[in-house]
XYZ file of C-alpha atoms in Angstrom:
479
model
C -10.210 -26.582 7.500
C -11.203 -25.630 11.017
C -11.584 -21.857 11.688
C -13.276 -19.553 14.682
C -16.900 -19.067 14.349
C -18.178 -15.822 15.962
C -22.178 -14.844 16.352
C -21.853 -13.078 12.833
C -18.658 -14.040 10.944
C -16.291 -17.026 10.503
C -12.489 -16.385 10.232
C -9.827 -18.882 8.913
C -6.124 -17.720 9.940
C -2.901 -19.263 9.320
C -3.938 -20.767 5.304
C -0.541 -22.007 3.824
C -0.699 -20.386 0.147
C 2.521 -21.671 -1.102
C 5.818 -23.551 0.288
C 7.785 -22.100 2.383
C 10.520 -20.110 0.701
C 13.541 -21.317 2.694
C 16.495 -23.127 1.230
C 16.801 -23.444 -1.945
C 13.606 -21.721 -2.270
C 14.988 -18.213 -1.200
C 14.855 -16.361 -3.505
C 12.457 -18.480 -5.957
C 9.407 -17.955 -7.181
C 6.518 -19.225 -4.496
C 5.759 -23.137 -5.027
C 2.833 -24.706 -4.566
C 1.864 -25.923 -0.953
C 1.872 -29.370 0.164
C -1.115 -30.833 0.463
C -2.385 -32.123 4.095
C -4.396 -34.913 5.184
C -7.336 -34.613 7.721
C -8.702 -31.382 9.065
C -6.349 -28.227 9.505
C -6.296 -26.213 12.271
C -6.970 -22.915 11.192
C -7.101 -20.864 14.158
C -4.061 -18.905 14.601
C -2.400 -16.442 12.052
C 1.197 -17.836 10.341
C 4.319 -16.336 11.460
C 4.962 -13.341 9.686
C 7.759 -13.003 7.286
C 11.570 -11.791 8.225
C 11.532 -8.059 9.081
C 13.183 -6.703 12.193
C 11.838 -4.665 14.791
C 10.971 -0.592 13.748
C 10.862 2.548 15.642
C 7.228 1.881 17.102
C 8.017 -1.771 18.329
C 5.725 -4.054 15.544
C 7.058 -7.350 16.852
C 10.214 -8.553 14.939
C 10.378 -11.664 12.672
C 13.075 -14.300 11.496
C 10.905 -16.482 9.871
C 10.966 -17.311 6.561
C 8.363 -19.997 6.575
C 5.667 -16.652 6.115
C 3.270 -17.375 3.259
C 0.113 -17.351 4.906
C -3.114 -16.129 4.491
C -6.195 -15.341 6.831
C -10.150 -15.500 5.471
C -12.931 -13.616 7.336
C -16.329 -14.553 5.890
C -19.870 -13.279 6.851
C -21.387 -15.789 8.815
C -24.219 -16.019 6.211
C -22.026 -16.704 3.439
C -22.096 -20.198 1.676
C -21.001 -21.678 -1.602
C -24.755 -21.034 -3.143
C -24.611 -17.390 -1.612
C -21.024 -16.179 -2.625
C -19.733 -12.437 -1.438
C -17.846 -9.983 -3.216
C -14.067 -10.894 -1.930
C -11.355 -8.260 -0.884
C -8.213 -8.894 -0.783
C -6.099 -6.526 1.898
C -2.304 -6.072 0.820
C -0.355 -4.660 4.133
C 1.854 -1.193 4.111
C 4.911 -1.186 6.079
C 7.267 -0.081 3.368
C 7.379 -3.950 1.763
C 9.698 -3.853 4.957
C 7.535 -4.522 7.735
C 4.320 -5.802 8.799
C 1.882 -8.862 8.339
C -1.742 -9.530 7.325
C -3.111 -10.428 10.721
C -2.136 -6.698 12.024
C -5.926 -6.137 10.574
C -8.789 -7.300 12.422
C -11.414 -7.663 9.117
C -14.214 -8.581 11.400
C -15.844 -4.932 11.220
C -15.235 -4.938 7.191
C -16.718 -8.327 6.688
C -19.699 -7.954 8.722
C -21.115 -4.469 7.765
C -19.388 -4.859 4.185
C -21.155 -8.298 4.110
C -17.885 -9.432 2.120
C -15.252 -11.618 2.217
C -11.872 -10.324 3.339
C -8.446 -12.075 2.758
C -5.088 -10.498 4.297
C -1.890 -11.904 3.101
C 1.549 -12.401 4.361
C 4.418 -11.521 1.606
C 7.906 -11.652 1.285
C 9.451 -8.470 2.528
C 12.757 -6.219 2.222
C 15.898 -8.955 1.281
C 13.657 -11.410 0.932
C 10.775 -9.892 -1.169
C 12.687 -7.289 -2.662
C 16.165 -8.728 -3.697
C 17.705 -8.904 -6.810
C 21.427 -10.744 -8.178
C 22.953 -11.412 -11.267
C 22.329 -14.859 -10.680
C 19.053 -14.886 -9.754
C 15.557 -15.008 -11.921
C 12.360 -12.796 -10.714
C 15.107 -9.747 -9.529
C 13.414 -7.214 -7.505
C 9.801 -9.218 -7.182
C 9.603 -12.583 -5.417
C 7.083 -9.993 -2.797
C 4.548 -9.409 -5.860
C 4.771 -12.796 -7.054
C 4.271 -14.141 -3.953
C 1.011 -11.924 -3.789
C -0.053 -13.279 -7.245
C 0.461 -16.637 -5.624
C -2.346 -15.277 -2.919
C -4.433 -14.151 -5.382
C -4.424 -17.493 -7.556
C -5.284 -19.412 -4.369
C -8.274 -16.799 -4.015
C -9.478 -17.671 -7.672
C -8.958 -21.668 -6.673
C -10.303 -21.840 -2.946
C -12.397 -18.828 -2.150
C -15.678 -20.233 -2.977
C -15.414 -23.130 -0.561
C -15.952 -20.206 2.148
C -18.304 -18.406 0.511
C -16.466 -16.151 -1.918
C -17.360 -15.278 -5.312
C -13.583 -15.328 -7.680
C -15.273 -13.822 -10.141
C -15.508 -10.655 -8.425
C -11.978 -9.933 -6.503
C -10.917 -6.708 -5.318
C -7.654 -6.295 -4.672
C -7.007 -3.394 -1.929
C -3.651 -1.820 -0.274
C -2.825 0.958 1.794
C 0.198 2.440 1.268
C 3.262 0.312 0.300
C 0.396 -2.116 -0.179
C -1.339 0.040 -2.678
C 2.041 0.673 -4.265
C 1.852 -3.301 -4.507
C -1.703 -2.822 -6.136
C -0.393 -0.550 -8.250
C 2.388 -2.990 -9.590
C -0.533 -5.510 -10.284
C -2.544 -3.383 -12.054
C 0.601 -3.149 -14.806
C 1.666 -6.497 -14.334
C 0.444 -8.989 -17.372
C 0.532 -11.959 -14.763
C -2.338 -10.580 -12.981
C -4.654 -11.249 -15.565
C -7.659 -12.305 -14.490
C -6.525 -11.941 -10.647
C -9.024 -9.158 -9.720
C -11.472 -7.222 -11.213
C -11.289 -3.876 -9.256
C -8.879 -2.295 -7.700
C -8.751 0.457 -4.216
C -5.117 2.018 -3.635
C -4.982 4.365 -0.167
C -2.559 6.460 0.062
C -0.019 6.019 -3.070
C -0.721 7.016 -6.474
C 0.062 4.868 -9.574
C 2.184 7.551 -11.334
C 4.548 10.956 -10.805
C 3.949 11.808 -14.440
C 3.185 15.514 -12.660
C 6.711 15.650 -12.429
C 7.565 14.601 -16.058
C 9.098 17.825 -18.146
C 8.408 19.691 -14.856
C 10.563 22.272 -13.016
C 9.337 20.564 -9.604
C 10.972 17.990 -7.592
C 8.913 16.384 -4.864
C 10.473 16.824 -1.274
C 11.167 13.103 -1.109
C 12.377 12.133 -4.366
C 12.368 8.055 -4.460
C 11.468 6.510 -7.805
C 8.498 3.819 -7.315
C 9.702 1.651 -9.572
C 13.449 0.403 -10.259
C 15.418 -1.494 -13.380
C 16.499 -4.820 -13.363
C 19.794 -3.953 -13.156
C 19.830 -1.426 -9.937
C 18.732 -3.953 -8.320
C 20.824 -7.019 -9.472
C 23.937 -3.787 -8.721
C 22.356 -3.751 -5.245
C 22.529 -7.557 -4.973
C 26.165 -8.031 -5.471
C 26.744 -5.051 -2.982
C 25.075 -7.299 -0.215
C 26.892 -10.257 -1.665
C 30.376 -8.343 -1.411
C 29.244 -7.532 1.985
C 28.674 -10.732 2.953
C 32.047 -12.574 1.892
C 29.967 -13.628 -0.915
C 32.544 -12.792 -3.695
C 32.433 -15.468 -6.214
C 29.846 -14.433 -8.564
C 29.559 -18.002 -9.666
C 28.420 -19.235 -6.268
C 27.633 -15.802 -4.870
C 23.772 -17.104 -4.888
C 24.354 -20.282 -3.066
C 26.731 -18.652 -0.388
C 23.827 -15.905 0.386
C 21.018 -18.856 0.451
C 23.457 -20.357 3.308
C 23.576 -16.882 5.120
C 21.193 -16.742 8.262
C 18.340 -14.498 8.345
C 19.730 -12.042 11.006
C 22.616 -11.581 8.573
C 20.014 -10.259 5.740
C 17.998 -8.669 7.664
C 21.649 -6.657 8.561
C 22.040 -5.170 5.523
C 20.338 -1.879 3.949
C 17.373 -3.310 1.733
C 16.171 -1.813 -1.840
C 12.567 -2.663 -1.041
C 11.281 -0.951 -4.305
C 9.716 -3.587 -6.827
C 11.896 -4.380 -9.867
C 10.666 -4.393 -13.552
C 12.320 -6.571 -16.165
C 11.270 -9.835 -14.591
C 8.557 -11.832 -15.922
C 5.773 -10.224 -13.265
C 6.885 -6.475 -14.100
C 8.873 -6.539 -17.596
C 8.350 -3.150 -18.489
C 8.716 0.245 -16.092
C 5.044 0.327 -15.282
C 5.319 4.110 -15.768
C 5.775 3.816 -19.112
C 2.642 1.204 -19.032
C 0.312 3.734 -17.331
C 1.097 6.253 -19.552
C 0.163 4.433 -22.572
C -2.909 3.209 -20.908
C -1.873 -0.554 -20.783
C -2.984 -0.993 -17.489
C -5.550 -4.001 -16.789
C -8.755 -0.913 -16.988
C -10.691 -1.986 -13.885
C -12.237 0.258 -12.074
C -10.186 2.006 -9.144
C -11.030 3.827 -6.363
C -8.221 5.986 -4.448
C -7.212 8.361 -2.592
C -5.081 10.026 0.574
C -5.525 11.774 3.766
C -5.449 15.468 4.683
C -1.669 15.132 5.993
C 0.150 12.765 4.157
C 3.494 14.570 4.919
C 3.812 14.818 8.951
C 4.096 11.251 9.579
C 7.291 11.413 6.754
C 8.266 14.295 7.942
C 8.810 13.534 11.273
C 11.013 10.661 10.577
C 12.906 12.455 7.765
C 13.471 15.792 9.375
C 13.846 15.438 13.086
C 14.759 18.517 14.997
C 15.053 20.662 11.868
C 15.638 24.080 12.494
C 14.567 27.605 10.709
C 17.674 27.523 9.022
C 17.683 24.290 7.703
C 14.290 24.740 6.584
C 15.150 27.576 4.431
C 18.472 26.123 3.069
C 16.287 23.161 2.426
C 13.775 24.797 0.253
C 16.806 26.370 -1.694
C 18.573 23.124 -2.088
C 15.252 21.247 -3.561
C 13.525 24.283 -5.290
C 15.991 26.534 -6.284
C 14.804 30.291 -7.584
C 11.369 29.301 -6.135
C 12.468 28.746 -2.640
C 11.580 32.165 -1.711
C 7.538 32.283 -3.520
C 7.363 28.570 -1.420
C 8.616 29.754 1.724
C 6.464 32.996 1.304
C 3.196 30.261 0.997
C 4.537 27.901 3.908
C 5.972 30.004 6.755
C 7.094 28.144 9.052
C 6.139 30.034 11.904
C 8.403 28.804 14.505
C 7.401 25.068 13.108
C 9.670 24.376 10.477
C 9.080 20.425 10.421
C 5.108 21.439 10.118
C 5.938 23.707 7.284
C 7.756 20.893 5.418
C 4.877 18.311 6.369
C 2.664 21.087 4.418
C 4.939 20.944 1.524
C 4.892 17.594 1.481
C 1.179 16.887 1.792
C 0.289 19.589 -1.076
C 3.321 18.912 -3.717
C 4.217 14.964 -3.365
C 1.088 13.761 -2.350
C -2.202 16.090 -3.419
C -0.494 17.540 -6.680
C 1.266 14.996 -8.108
C -2.126 12.407 -6.708
C -4.206 14.721 -9.286
C -1.754 13.902 -12.076
C -2.024 10.180 -11.943
C -5.844 10.127 -11.103
C -6.835 11.958 -14.469
C -4.316 10.019 -16.167
C -6.061 6.870 -15.093
C -9.319 8.395 -15.207
C -9.266 8.742 -19.526
C -8.796 4.529 -19.402
C -11.166 3.232 -16.470
C -13.903 4.669 -13.841
C -11.758 6.364 -10.933
C -13.302 7.560 -7.504
C -10.954 9.928 -5.645
C -11.455 10.742 -2.209
C -9.415 12.937 0.148
C -9.729 11.667 3.976
C -10.142 15.101 5.973
C -10.308 13.911 9.774
C -7.499 16.136 11.237
C -8.342 14.457 14.711
C -8.025 11.209 13.605
C -6.149 9.058 15.743
C -1.792 8.596 14.118
C -1.680 4.894 13.744
C 2.066 5.925 15.164
C 3.066 8.337 17.749
C 4.976 11.280 16.247
C 7.910 13.500 17.925
C 7.221 16.124 19.945
C 6.373 19.211 17.856
C 4.912 17.874 14.812
C 1.354 17.727 15.057
C -0.286 14.613 13.363
C -3.373 16.009 11.978
C -5.236 13.306 9.354
C -1.612 11.734 9.009
C -0.608 8.684 6.714
C -2.597 5.943 7.215
C -4.877 7.466 9.998
C -8.160 6.353 7.617
C -6.845 2.610 8.783
C -8.538 2.745 11.566
C -12.003 3.563 10.299
C -12.120 0.475 8.237
C -9.943 -2.243 10.447
C -10.754 -1.789 14.247
C -7.673 0.291 16.338
C -7.732 3.322 17.683
C -10.504 4.223 19.447
C -12.952 6.417 17.745
C -15.359 8.688 18.804
C -19.058 8.547 17.746
C -19.298 10.663 14.849
C -15.876 8.994 13.576
C -17.302 5.824 13.948
C -20.287 6.889 11.830
C -17.744 8.049 9.425
C -16.301 4.413 9.433
C -19.269 2.894 8.827
C -19.845 5.597 5.741
C -16.743 4.526 4.376
C -17.073 0.341 4.746
C -20.670 0.883 2.960
C -18.239 2.976 0.189
C -15.313 0.211 0.417
C -17.985 -2.433 -0.193
C -20.029 -1.513 -2.669
C -17.357 -0.432 -4.698
C -16.275 -4.080 -4.232
C -19.784 -5.098 -5.040
C -20.042 -3.138 -8.039
C -16.786 -1.120 -9.079
C -19.229 2.291 -8.522
C -19.201 3.031 -4.587
C -22.261 4.815 -4.617
C -24.883 3.020 -2.394
C -28.660 4.669 -1.322
C -28.394 6.725 1.418
C -25.151 8.210 1.275
C -23.689 11.038 -0.424
C -23.022 10.942 -4.091
C -19.630 10.017 -5.124
C -18.913 10.820 -8.891
C -15.721 9.824 -10.491
C -12.644 11.992 -11.058
C -13.240 12.232 -15.078
C -16.259 14.888 -13.819
C -13.845 16.584 -11.461
C -15.071 15.293 -8.238
C -13.088 14.289 -5.407
C -14.630 13.056 -2.155
C -14.531 14.501 0.970
C -14.416 11.967 4.150
C -14.272 13.961 7.625
C -16.671 13.089 10.514
C -19.964 15.491 11.348
C -22.480 17.552 9.435
C -21.621 17.336 6.095
C -18.043 16.300 6.763
C -18.787 13.738 3.231
C -19.520 15.313 0.557
C -17.444 17.538 -2.458
C -13.966 17.801 -1.244
C -12.206 21.575 -2.844
C -8.739 18.907 -3.775
C -7.629 22.372 -5.408
C -7.777 25.227 -2.751
C -7.298 22.931 0.379
C -3.601 22.068 -1.332
C -2.539 24.926 -2.703
C -2.501 23.018 -6.140
C -2.972 26.210 -8.292
C 0.285 27.714 -6.610
C 2.211 24.526 -7.976
C 0.662 24.220 -11.079
C 2.533 27.797 -11.743
C 5.287 26.732 -10.633
C 5.677 24.073 -12.240
C 5.432 25.849 -15.528
C 7.414 28.616 -14.993
C-alpha cells in the first residue's frame, strides 16, 4: 500500500475495510473486502457515505461504496516499536460527516499515537429497520465494529499496537462509543473509551419529576425501527411485505435520502441484544477506563436550531409546557433578559447535559475508572456559525479544533490544545490521562471534574455543580 510521507508522519487514506454495501448488500452486515493485487494507492479519502447536504454546507454524497478508513502514523512508528492506537468515530447526528473531515496529524505527531478515522453507513442506510431485515437499526454500528476488527488484523503493519486500542468520538460518534461499550460483539476490540459531548445513560431522569428540554431516547427497540421502516416502504411504493425489502433495495439513493430517517441506534439485534440503558444500569458493559466530558455551553447549538426566533411569550409558555409547576422557579433562575433563546440554551446545558451527565459518570465510575472534564473556553471558535442573537460560547463541538486542526486558535488556545492532546494520548497509552508537567486529573469517584480552558489557571478543578446550577436541579428533581 502506498501512502504519503511527511517529515514527522505518514498517512494512508481510502483503505477499504469492508465490501461496498451496494445492491443485495444494502442493509446487510458488512462483508469482507475483496483482496487486491499489487500496490494499492492510499493517497485519497474514500467516498463519504450517502448523505444530503446540511445547513452548514457539508458535502452531500450519493455513494454507498463508502466503507473506508484512514490511518495516520508517527514517522518513527514501526511494527517493532508499535504505538497506541486511537480509532475516531465522527459525529453528525448519525446522518452526516466522514472520517476524512478530521485531520489527525497534530494528534498523531504530538501524541505519538496511531490515529484511524472511519466512515460508516449513515441515516437510512446505517440505522434502518424493517420486518424483513436482520440487524435492524445497527448497520452503522456493525460497520464500526468491522473497522475495529480491521484494526486488530492490520494495524500492527502500520506500527500500531492492536493490544492497546482506544475508541473515541464526539457527539453521535461518542453515542456510538457508548453503544460498543454495551455491545457483546465488541468484546476485545478496544481497551479504553473516550466520549466527547455525550453520556452513556439517562438514569438521572429515571424516577425524577424532571424531563430534558429535548426529550429524545438514546436507544430505540427493534419494533420501532421495523415500524418506521414499514412506513418508509409504503411511502416509496413498496407495499407488499413479502417483497418490500427487495423493492427498497432497488430504490435509488436519492429517493431514500429524501425519507426522514430514524437515526438512533436500535437494540434487539446481534450488536445490541439488550437495551443499553439496562446494560449500563446493571454494570454489564465492557469495563474499560473511560474519559468523558462536555463543553460549558452544549445547548447553544441545539437551541439555535430548534428554537430560532423564540419570543419572550414563547419562552414562558415553553417552560410551563415542559416543566409544569416548576416553570416559575426555572424562569426566576434563568431569566431571559431579552434573549430567550440564550436562556433556553443555558437550561439545556445545565439540565440536559451537565446534570444528566454527572449521574451517568457516577454510575459508570462504580465499575471502572472514569475521568470527567468540562471544556470551558467560551471564546473557542464554534464548529458551525450560529444564527444572529445566539452567542456560541463554549458550544457543542467547540473542543474539536483543539484536537484536530480546524479553525484558527490563539496562542493560549493552542497551548490548551497541546495539553489536551497530551491528556488524550496519555489516556490512550495507559488508561490514565495524567502526565508529567500537567495539572493533576483525578477520577470521578473522588468528586473531581477537570476544567479545560486557556490561560493561567485555566486547567484544573472544575466546579461543575456551581457553574451548572446542579443543586438547583437536584432540588427540583426531588420535589
